[in-house]
XYZ file of C-alpha atoms in Angstrom:
367
model
C -165.528 -305.898 -22.469
C -169.178 -305.038 -22.977
C -170.225 -306.588 -19.672
C -167.400 -304.715 -17.919
C -168.533 -301.448 -19.445
C -172.078 -302.103 -18.275
C -170.745 -302.666 -14.781
C -168.782 -299.425 -14.624
C -171.059 -297.164 -16.734
C -173.421 -296.135 -13.888
C -170.486 -295.232 -11.658
C -168.764 -293.261 -14.408
C -171.987 -291.405 -15.203
C -172.502 -290.560 -11.563
C -168.911 -289.305 -11.334
C -169.364 -287.175 -14.461
C -172.579 -285.667 -13.163
C -170.996 -284.989 -9.819
C -168.025 -283.307 -11.470
C -170.351 -281.167 -13.593
C -172.315 -280.217 -10.494
C -169.140 -279.258 -8.653
C -168.032 -277.207 -11.682
C -171.310 -275.326 -11.638
C -170.918 -274.573 -7.940
C -167.284 -273.495 -8.212
C -166.286 -269.954 -7.359
C -165.604 -267.797 -10.394
C -163.982 -264.384 -10.614
C -165.981 -262.042 -12.809
C -165.427 -258.419 -13.737
C -168.451 -256.122 -13.410
C -169.244 -252.903 -15.331
C -167.051 -250.872 -12.968
C -164.093 -253.153 -13.668
C -164.261 -254.617 -10.157
C -163.161 -258.239 -9.833
C -165.729 -260.134 -7.785
C -165.616 -263.777 -6.664
C -169.051 -265.408 -6.909
C -170.370 -268.966 -6.743
C -172.121 -269.366 -10.100
C -174.849 -269.899 -10.938
C -176.065 -268.225 -7.768
C -178.581 -270.025 -5.582
C -179.691 -266.985 -3.569
C -179.843 -263.634 -5.372
C -180.594 -260.203 -3.926
C -181.791 -258.067 -6.848
C -181.681 -254.292 -6.510
C -182.933 -253.245 -9.944
C -183.410 -254.396 -13.563
C -186.058 -256.920 -12.575
C -187.510 -257.484 -16.052
C -184.034 -257.772 -17.525
C -183.051 -260.448 -15.024
C -186.192 -262.421 -15.798
C -185.771 -262.005 -19.562
C -182.140 -263.102 -19.434
C -182.492 -265.888 -16.877
C -186.022 -266.976 -17.723
C -188.891 -266.898 -15.250
C -187.275 -269.737 -13.293
C -184.430 -267.351 -12.406
C -186.791 -265.739 -9.906
C -186.997 -269.036 -8.025
C -183.545 -268.084 -6.721
C -184.305 -264.420 -5.935
C -184.570 -264.018 -2.153
C -185.173 -260.268 -1.963
C -185.680 -257.130 -4.027
C -185.731 -253.371 -3.740
C -189.484 -253.426 -4.162
C -190.200 -249.719 -4.510
C -187.890 -249.572 -7.532
C -190.377 -251.898 -9.234
C -193.814 -251.493 -7.659
C -193.393 -247.821 -6.783
C -191.854 -246.661 -10.037
C -193.770 -248.897 -12.448
C -196.991 -249.929 -10.695
C -198.770 -251.037 -13.878
C -195.831 -253.246 -14.827
C -195.677 -254.655 -11.289
C -199.402 -255.431 -11.431
C -199.030 -257.377 -14.688
C -196.137 -259.466 -13.378
C -197.647 -260.159 -9.956
C -200.938 -261.185 -11.567
C -198.978 -263.791 -13.514
C -196.597 -264.702 -10.665
C -198.182 -263.852 -7.284
C -195.091 -265.011 -5.374
C -193.312 -261.795 -6.442
C -195.476 -259.874 -3.978
C -194.185 -261.994 -1.090
C -190.483 -261.430 -1.841
C -188.779 -259.645 1.075
C -188.221 -255.935 0.488
C -184.828 -254.495 1.442
C -185.733 -250.851 0.816
C -184.788 -248.343 -1.848
C -181.495 -246.491 -2.255
C -182.719 -243.113 -3.547
C -185.035 -242.486 -0.593
C -182.446 -243.926 1.825
C -184.570 -246.819 3.059
C -182.184 -249.530 1.803
C -181.344 -251.743 4.777
C -178.019 -253.565 4.988
C -179.387 -255.487 7.961
C -182.297 -256.822 5.910
C -179.910 -257.876 3.150
C -177.646 -259.692 5.594
C -180.616 -261.481 7.166
C -181.575 -262.937 3.775
C -178.104 -264.510 3.367
C -177.819 -264.070 -0.426
C -174.968 -265.617 -2.427
C -174.705 -262.409 -4.449
C -176.057 -258.867 -4.312
C -176.804 -257.410 -7.752
C -176.944 -253.607 -7.804
C -177.365 -250.996 -10.497
C -174.420 -248.649 -10.879
C -176.443 -245.766 -9.399
C -177.419 -247.922 -6.407
C -173.828 -248.958 -5.766
C -172.676 -245.325 -5.816
C -175.650 -244.185 -3.742
C -174.949 -246.721 -0.996
C -171.405 -245.480 -0.470
C -169.800 -247.041 2.635
C -172.724 -249.437 3.092
C -171.307 -251.479 0.215
C -168.220 -252.188 2.313
C -170.466 -253.442 5.128
C -171.952 -255.986 2.719
C -168.530 -257.032 1.428
C -167.049 -257.226 4.948
C -169.858 -259.660 5.748
C -168.682 -261.863 2.877
C -171.387 -260.919 0.363
C -170.142 -260.419 -3.204
C -171.610 -257.297 -4.827
C -171.893 -257.272 -8.636
C -172.618 -253.972 -10.353
C -174.528 -253.857 -13.647
C -175.769 -250.867 -15.624
C -178.370 -250.098 -18.267
C -179.008 -246.490 -17.178
C -175.966 -244.997 -18.856
C -177.047 -246.431 -22.207
C -173.469 -247.324 -23.066
C -173.324 -250.172 -25.569
C -170.448 -251.819 -23.718
C -172.321 -251.693 -20.392
C -175.523 -253.062 -21.923
C -173.633 -255.958 -23.444
C -171.557 -256.782 -20.361
C -174.493 -256.396 -17.965
C -176.506 -258.877 -20.006
C -173.662 -261.395 -19.994
C -173.164 -260.922 -16.225
C -176.840 -261.453 -15.433
C -176.722 -264.574 -17.577
C -173.795 -265.932 -15.557
C -175.544 -265.217 -12.267
C -178.731 -266.927 -13.477
C -176.859 -269.810 -15.129
C -178.156 -268.897 -18.605
C -175.028 -267.957 -20.538
C -176.375 -268.984 -23.936
C -179.659 -267.122 -23.570
C -177.833 -264.057 -22.290
C -175.437 -264.108 -25.212
C -178.342 -264.290 -27.653
C -180.062 -261.271 -26.088
C -176.807 -259.313 -25.928
C -176.136 -260.052 -29.591
C -179.649 -258.964 -30.568
C -179.175 -255.657 -28.768
C -175.841 -255.053 -30.464
C -177.151 -256.012 -33.921
C -180.143 -253.669 -33.626
C -178.053 -250.669 -32.574
C -175.372 -251.434 -35.163
C -178.047 -251.597 -37.878
C -179.341 -248.140 -36.940
C -175.905 -246.581 -36.823
C -174.618 -248.183 -40.013
C -177.599 -246.942 -42.036
C -177.197 -243.421 -40.701
C -173.454 -243.439 -41.357
C -173.956 -244.635 -44.928
C -176.596 -241.977 -45.656
C -174.297 -239.117 -44.574
C -177.221 -236.838 -43.737
C -177.044 -233.832 -41.394
C -177.888 -234.669 -37.787
C -181.344 -233.306 -36.885
C -181.516 -231.160 -33.763
C -183.617 -232.847 -31.085
C -184.948 -232.129 -27.631
C -185.984 -234.774 -25.074
C -187.906 -234.053 -21.892
C -189.418 -236.197 -19.164
C -193.028 -235.024 -19.230
C -193.865 -235.905 -15.622
C -194.618 -232.277 -14.699
C -196.908 -231.602 -17.633
C -196.723 -228.719 -20.120
C -196.864 -225.982 -17.472
C -193.377 -226.695 -16.128
C -190.204 -227.824 -17.885
C -188.925 -231.052 -16.333
C -185.726 -233.044 -16.855
C -183.874 -233.103 -20.109
C -180.862 -235.374 -20.537
C -177.199 -234.973 -21.349
C -174.872 -237.994 -21.203
C -177.238 -240.586 -19.773
C -180.595 -242.209 -20.469
C -182.549 -240.423 -23.231
C -179.588 -238.196 -24.019
C -177.409 -241.225 -24.696
C -180.239 -242.982 -26.554
C -180.660 -239.957 -28.808
C -176.937 -240.050 -29.585
C -177.178 -243.744 -30.503
C -180.097 -242.788 -32.759
C -177.996 -240.216 -34.607
C -179.473 -237.014 -33.217
C -177.923 -233.683 -32.241
C -179.103 -233.291 -28.645
C -179.657 -229.592 -27.876
C -179.419 -230.286 -24.120
C -175.873 -231.645 -24.311
C -174.112 -228.263 -23.835
C -176.296 -227.336 -20.851
C -177.158 -230.545 -18.996
C -174.421 -232.976 -17.950
C -176.617 -235.887 -16.809
C -180.194 -234.754 -16.286
C -181.950 -231.536 -15.302
C -184.301 -228.908 -16.727
C -183.278 -226.664 -19.595
C -184.049 -222.969 -19.613
C -187.176 -222.594 -21.805
C -185.552 -219.750 -23.721
C -182.633 -221.987 -24.645
C -185.027 -224.629 -25.961
C -186.773 -222.036 -28.113
C -183.545 -220.517 -29.397
C -182.143 -223.963 -30.320
C -185.109 -224.552 -32.662
C -185.236 -228.358 -32.359
C -186.393 -230.178 -35.472
C -187.645 -233.192 -33.513
C -189.018 -233.348 -29.962
C -189.530 -236.386 -27.734
C -191.596 -236.265 -24.550
C -191.085 -239.258 -22.266
C -193.816 -240.410 -19.948
C -195.183 -243.183 -17.755
C -198.524 -244.573 -16.636
C -198.478 -242.406 -13.483
C -201.694 -240.451 -13.018
C -200.800 -238.290 -9.999
C -200.328 -235.252 -12.234
C -203.429 -234.856 -14.434
C -201.429 -233.107 -17.165
C -198.286 -235.288 -17.261
C -197.299 -237.226 -20.360
C -199.345 -240.405 -20.033
C -198.036 -243.393 -21.952
C -197.325 -247.054 -21.245
C -199.194 -250.096 -20.028
C -202.971 -249.728 -20.065
C -202.873 -246.311 -21.754
C -205.043 -245.862 -24.840
C -203.358 -244.341 -27.878
C -205.865 -241.487 -28.145
C -205.190 -240.503 -24.524
C -201.409 -240.583 -25.029
C -201.754 -238.471 -28.153
C -203.959 -235.941 -26.375
C -201.409 -235.535 -23.566
C -198.613 -235.177 -26.118
C -200.420 -232.474 -28.092
C -200.815 -230.393 -24.933
C -197.026 -229.909 -24.836
C -197.068 -228.348 -28.300
C -199.243 -225.532 -26.907
C -196.488 -224.221 -24.660
C -195.583 -220.587 -25.067
C -193.422 -220.185 -28.171
C -193.630 -223.817 -29.228
C -195.912 -223.203 -32.211
C -192.890 -221.626 -33.919
C -190.579 -224.602 -33.373
C -189.721 -226.579 -36.531
C -190.654 -229.797 -34.696
C -194.175 -228.539 -34.009
C -194.665 -226.908 -37.413
C -193.693 -230.155 -39.146
C -195.569 -232.411 -36.688
C -192.406 -234.134 -35.525
C -193.246 -234.318 -31.820
C -193.332 -237.817 -30.320
C -194.110 -239.548 -27.060
C -191.858 -242.317 -25.729
C -192.256 -244.683 -22.799
C -189.907 -244.065 -19.880
C -190.227 -247.722 -18.888
C -188.680 -248.774 -22.193
C -185.406 -247.039 -21.307
C -182.758 -248.386 -18.896
C -183.219 -251.929 -20.168
C -181.603 -254.361 -22.585
C -184.770 -254.002 -24.701
C -184.343 -250.255 -25.161
C -182.790 -250.778 -28.572
C -186.414 -250.434 -29.721
C -186.367 -246.840 -28.474
C -183.171 -246.286 -30.449
C -185.048 -247.615 -33.477
C -188.046 -245.376 -32.818
C -185.962 -242.252 -32.306
C -183.881 -243.004 -35.397
C -187.039 -243.501 -37.467
C -188.396 -240.165 -36.217
C -185.101 -238.448 -37.016
C -184.498 -240.157 -40.380
C -187.899 -241.421 -41.584
C -186.666 -242.290 -45.077
C -184.001 -244.652 -43.705
C -186.169 -246.789 -41.450
C -189.473 -247.351 -43.206
C -189.084 -251.106 -42.689
C -188.827 -250.894 -38.890
C -191.796 -251.178 -36.505
C -190.183 -250.378 -33.135
C -193.301 -250.750 -30.991
C -194.022 -254.169 -32.518
C -190.393 -255.106 -31.817
C -190.839 -254.041 -28.185
C -193.840 -256.320 -27.711
C -192.071 -259.115 -29.579
C -189.230 -258.972 -27.039
C -191.773 -259.749 -24.323
C -193.289 -262.596 -26.324
C -189.910 -264.229 -26.814
C -188.276 -263.669 -23.444
C -190.871 -262.863 -20.773
C -193.989 -264.617 -19.466
C -196.283 -261.599 -19.942
C -196.939 -259.189 -22.819
C -198.016 -255.666 -21.856
C -200.966 -253.943 -23.475
C -201.042 -250.209 -24.060
C -199.214 -247.479 -25.945
C -195.440 -247.233 -25.884
C -194.699 -244.798 -28.711
C -196.934 -242.119 -30.215
C -196.805 -239.207 -32.658
C -198.885 -236.101 -33.344
């Protein structure tokens, strides 16, 4: 019996491995964040990635980019040049990935995508909607399109998008762990606030890319507006801004926000914009933030009087790691409830655990 087993064992092992391999390559039907049923060979061997580059690498591991055959490069290098520089310094091959163009500026090329012959095209919800009929051209060519979303800041979308990216990368377990961490962090914030039964502080959020001289975007349902809701705030922009857009300065003043958040990036094109992020010194970020408090009428706002004006990093939104921004906003809104949380340290810790680089700079700041 033993000798017979030894004879057949190698063949049985080979058969088992072959079966497992075939199972991995089998077509699966998955449901994306729009509820669309998409048939994809998983894990994918050739991935076209439109957005959420860091998220895909965090969820799939750095090796997941071995299977990425093209990206919408401007959505990474153009929008977050400092972040791009850090990642390409670590992994130079990123710079040689084919670029298929960018949806918002209408340079996205279906022809370039088709030429790369991906197994799956992964698009952000806003990219999918922006492409319109071009999506059908991809699908008619036999390319499955999977839509994921972190921009809307909906807990369900964050969770599902993370699981979907894990399936595409073949890292279900890792994806589930990250999704669970996101959910636990947001649930912790909301449960503490619910138990405290405190009044919701009025808050105002603005993208500070235009500097103090001109009011830029505030947010309603999406991005920072949704994050502020998760953090337990009463967003003064909600009645006036559906998704994003500037608020009338008089309405900001009349709403008397108790807490103000100014979002910014590392971009230096505007010398007065809110400067925060990778490579930005804390003193510089604080100086840029303080300039906003000198706007006409702002010295009388409760947020300014009580020194409750904060800077937040735009690059730390629209990502599975943006639960740290929920933590930061909640701590600013309810300081007595979250003394034990260090959101910026948690942000850097996410990189240490899930990504091959750790950024240096300033990602949250106060007055």
